[in-house]
PDB file of C-alpha atoms in Angstrom:
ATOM      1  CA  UNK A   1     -14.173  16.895   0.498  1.00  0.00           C
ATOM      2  CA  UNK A   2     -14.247  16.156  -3.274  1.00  0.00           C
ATOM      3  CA  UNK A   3     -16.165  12.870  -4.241  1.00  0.00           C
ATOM      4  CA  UNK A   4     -13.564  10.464  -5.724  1.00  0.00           C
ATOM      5  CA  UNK A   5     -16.102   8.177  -8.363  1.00  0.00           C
ATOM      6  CA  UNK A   6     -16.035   4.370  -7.410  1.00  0.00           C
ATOM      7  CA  UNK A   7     -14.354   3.885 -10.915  1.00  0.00           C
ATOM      8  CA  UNK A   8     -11.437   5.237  -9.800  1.00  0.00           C
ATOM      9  CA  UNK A   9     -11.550   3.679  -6.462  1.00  0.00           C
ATOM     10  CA  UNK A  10     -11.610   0.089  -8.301  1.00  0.00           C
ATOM     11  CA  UNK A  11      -9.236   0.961 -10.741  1.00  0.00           C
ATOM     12  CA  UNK A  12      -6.817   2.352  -8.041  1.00  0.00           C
ATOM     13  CA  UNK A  13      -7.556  -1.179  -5.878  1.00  0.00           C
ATOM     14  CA  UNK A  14      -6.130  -3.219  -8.392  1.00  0.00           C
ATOM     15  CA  UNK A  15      -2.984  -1.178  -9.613  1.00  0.00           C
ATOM     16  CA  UNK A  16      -2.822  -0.498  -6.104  1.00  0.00           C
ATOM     17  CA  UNK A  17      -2.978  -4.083  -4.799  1.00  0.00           C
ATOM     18  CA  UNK A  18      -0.096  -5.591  -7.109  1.00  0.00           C
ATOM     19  CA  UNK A  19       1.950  -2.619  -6.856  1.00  0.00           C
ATOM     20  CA  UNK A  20       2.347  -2.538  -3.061  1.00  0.00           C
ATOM     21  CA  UNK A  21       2.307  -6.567  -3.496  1.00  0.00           C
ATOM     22  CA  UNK A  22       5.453  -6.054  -6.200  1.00  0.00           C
ATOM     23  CA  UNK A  23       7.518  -3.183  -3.904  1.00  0.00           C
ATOM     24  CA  UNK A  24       7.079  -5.167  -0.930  1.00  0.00           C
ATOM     25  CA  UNK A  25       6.982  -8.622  -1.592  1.00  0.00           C
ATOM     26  CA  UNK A  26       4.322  -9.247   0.652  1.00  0.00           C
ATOM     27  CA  UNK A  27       1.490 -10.661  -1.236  1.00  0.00           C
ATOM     28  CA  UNK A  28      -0.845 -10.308   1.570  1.00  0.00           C
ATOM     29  CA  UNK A  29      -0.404  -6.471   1.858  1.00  0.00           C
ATOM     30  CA  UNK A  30      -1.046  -6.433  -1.521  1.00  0.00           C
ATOM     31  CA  UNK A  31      -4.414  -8.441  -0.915  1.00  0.00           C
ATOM     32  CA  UNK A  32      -5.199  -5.718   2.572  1.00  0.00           C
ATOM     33  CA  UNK A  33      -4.832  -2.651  -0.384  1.00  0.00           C
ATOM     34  CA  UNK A  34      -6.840  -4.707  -2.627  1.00  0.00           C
ATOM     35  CA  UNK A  35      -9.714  -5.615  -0.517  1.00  0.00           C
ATOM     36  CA  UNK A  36      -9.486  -2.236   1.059  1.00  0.00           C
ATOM     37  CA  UNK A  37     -10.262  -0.584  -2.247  1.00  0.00           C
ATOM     38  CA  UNK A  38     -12.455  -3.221  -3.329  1.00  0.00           C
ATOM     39  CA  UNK A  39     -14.717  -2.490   0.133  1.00  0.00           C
ATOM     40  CA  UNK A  40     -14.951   1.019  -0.693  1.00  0.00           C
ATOM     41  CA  UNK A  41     -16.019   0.822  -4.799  1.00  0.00           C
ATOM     42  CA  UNK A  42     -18.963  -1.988  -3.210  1.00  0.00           C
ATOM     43  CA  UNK A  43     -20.379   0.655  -0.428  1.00  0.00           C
ATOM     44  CA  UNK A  44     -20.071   3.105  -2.863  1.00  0.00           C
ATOM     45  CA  UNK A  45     -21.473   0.639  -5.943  1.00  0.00           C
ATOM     46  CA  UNK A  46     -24.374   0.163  -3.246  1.00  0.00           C
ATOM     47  CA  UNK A  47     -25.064   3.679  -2.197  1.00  0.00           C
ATOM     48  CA  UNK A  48     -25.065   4.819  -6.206  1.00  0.00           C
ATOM     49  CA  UNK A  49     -26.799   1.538  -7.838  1.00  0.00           C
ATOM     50  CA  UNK A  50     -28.084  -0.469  -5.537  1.00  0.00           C
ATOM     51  CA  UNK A  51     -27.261  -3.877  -4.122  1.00  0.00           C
ATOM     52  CA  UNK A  52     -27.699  -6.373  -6.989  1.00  0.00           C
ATOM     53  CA  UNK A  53     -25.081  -3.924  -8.974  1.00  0.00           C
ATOM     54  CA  UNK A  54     -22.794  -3.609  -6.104  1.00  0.00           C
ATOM     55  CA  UNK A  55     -22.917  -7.273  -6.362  1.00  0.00           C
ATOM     56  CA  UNK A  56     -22.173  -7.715  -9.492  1.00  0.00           C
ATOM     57  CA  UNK A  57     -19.442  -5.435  -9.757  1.00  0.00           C
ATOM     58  CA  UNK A  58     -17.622  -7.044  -6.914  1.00  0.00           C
ATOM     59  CA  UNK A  59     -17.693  -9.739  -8.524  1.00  0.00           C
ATOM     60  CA  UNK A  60     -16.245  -8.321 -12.071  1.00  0.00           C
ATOM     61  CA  UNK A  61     -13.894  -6.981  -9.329  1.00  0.00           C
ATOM     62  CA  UNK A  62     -12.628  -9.966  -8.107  1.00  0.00           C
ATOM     63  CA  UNK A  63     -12.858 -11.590 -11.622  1.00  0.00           C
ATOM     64  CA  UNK A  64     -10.641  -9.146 -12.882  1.00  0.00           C
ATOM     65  CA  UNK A  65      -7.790  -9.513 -10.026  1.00  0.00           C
ATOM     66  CA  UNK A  66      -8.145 -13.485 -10.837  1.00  0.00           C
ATOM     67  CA  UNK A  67      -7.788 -12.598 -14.509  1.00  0.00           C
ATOM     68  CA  UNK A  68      -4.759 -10.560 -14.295  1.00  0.00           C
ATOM     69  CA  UNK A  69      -2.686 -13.755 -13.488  1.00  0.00           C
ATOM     70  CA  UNK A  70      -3.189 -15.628 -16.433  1.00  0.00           C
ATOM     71  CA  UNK A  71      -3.536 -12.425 -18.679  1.00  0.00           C
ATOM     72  CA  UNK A  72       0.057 -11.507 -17.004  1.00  0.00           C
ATOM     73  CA  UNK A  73       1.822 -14.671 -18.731  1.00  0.00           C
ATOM     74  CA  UNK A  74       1.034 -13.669 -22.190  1.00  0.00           C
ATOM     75  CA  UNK A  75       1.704  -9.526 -21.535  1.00  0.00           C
ATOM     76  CA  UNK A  76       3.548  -9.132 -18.863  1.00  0.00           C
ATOM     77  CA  UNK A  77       2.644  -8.451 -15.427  1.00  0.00           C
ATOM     78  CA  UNK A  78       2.138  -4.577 -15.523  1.00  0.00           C
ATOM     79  CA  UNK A  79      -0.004  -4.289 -19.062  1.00  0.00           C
ATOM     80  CA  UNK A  80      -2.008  -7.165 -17.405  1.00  0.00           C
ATOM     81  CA  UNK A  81      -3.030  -4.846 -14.136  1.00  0.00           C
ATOM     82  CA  UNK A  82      -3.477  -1.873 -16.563  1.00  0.00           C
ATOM     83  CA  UNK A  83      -5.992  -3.828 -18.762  1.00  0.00           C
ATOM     84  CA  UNK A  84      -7.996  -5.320 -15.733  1.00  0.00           C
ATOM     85  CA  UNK A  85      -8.114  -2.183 -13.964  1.00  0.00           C
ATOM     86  CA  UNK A  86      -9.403  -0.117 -17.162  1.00  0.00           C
ATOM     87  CA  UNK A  87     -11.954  -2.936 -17.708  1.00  0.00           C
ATOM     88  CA  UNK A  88     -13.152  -2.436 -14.454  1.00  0.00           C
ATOM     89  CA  UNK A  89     -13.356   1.076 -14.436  1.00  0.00           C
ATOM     90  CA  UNK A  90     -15.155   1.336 -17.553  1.00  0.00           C
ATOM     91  CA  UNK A  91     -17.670  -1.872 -15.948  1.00  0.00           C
ATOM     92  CA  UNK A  92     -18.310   0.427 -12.965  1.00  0.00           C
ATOM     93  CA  UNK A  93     -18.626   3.569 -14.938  1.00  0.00           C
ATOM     94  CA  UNK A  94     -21.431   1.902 -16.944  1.00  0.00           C
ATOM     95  CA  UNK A  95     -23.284   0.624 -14.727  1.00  0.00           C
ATOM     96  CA  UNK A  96     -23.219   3.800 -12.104  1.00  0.00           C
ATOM     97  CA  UNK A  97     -22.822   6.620 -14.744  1.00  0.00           C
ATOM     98  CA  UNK A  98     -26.998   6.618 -14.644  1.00  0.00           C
ATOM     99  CA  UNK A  99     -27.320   7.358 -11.502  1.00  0.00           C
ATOM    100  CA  UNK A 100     -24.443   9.286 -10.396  1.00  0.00           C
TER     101      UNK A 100
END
């Protein structure tokens, strides 16, 4: 089974998140595909950097789904979840890329 990097996993969460939130319109199935994701980037985050960056990058994580609202009133909704999740991704990719 092919290793899918916890960048992706993150970024995926987020996008993921609103869009099932959006096609639904249940906001708290949104929040199950967000935390799912968000579960799997941290064991992963853990297993590949440790826990002090796993905590960390939960909490960019969860930083970055709180900053998509207000980010989404001055762009738009979708280039707001596009610009979180890339920020994320690239946060994760840092920070694990050394030890991947």
């Amino acid at each position: 089974m092919a290793k899918v990097p916890a960048a992706v996993v993150a970024a995926s969460g987020l996008i993921g998140g609103y869009g099932v939130a959006r096609w639904t319109g249940k906001r708290p199935l949104g929040g199950v595909a967000l935390a799912a994701a968000g579960s799997l980037a941290a064991y992963a985050w853990n297993r590949q950097a440790g826990p002090r960056a796993a905590a960390g990058l939960t909490a960019t994580y969860i930083a970055a789904f709180a900053g998509s609202h207000p980010l989404a009133k001055r762009t738009g909704p979708w280039p707001a979840v596009f610009a979180v999740a890339s920020g994320m991704a690239a946060a994760s990719w840092a920070v694990t890329r050394r030890t991947a």
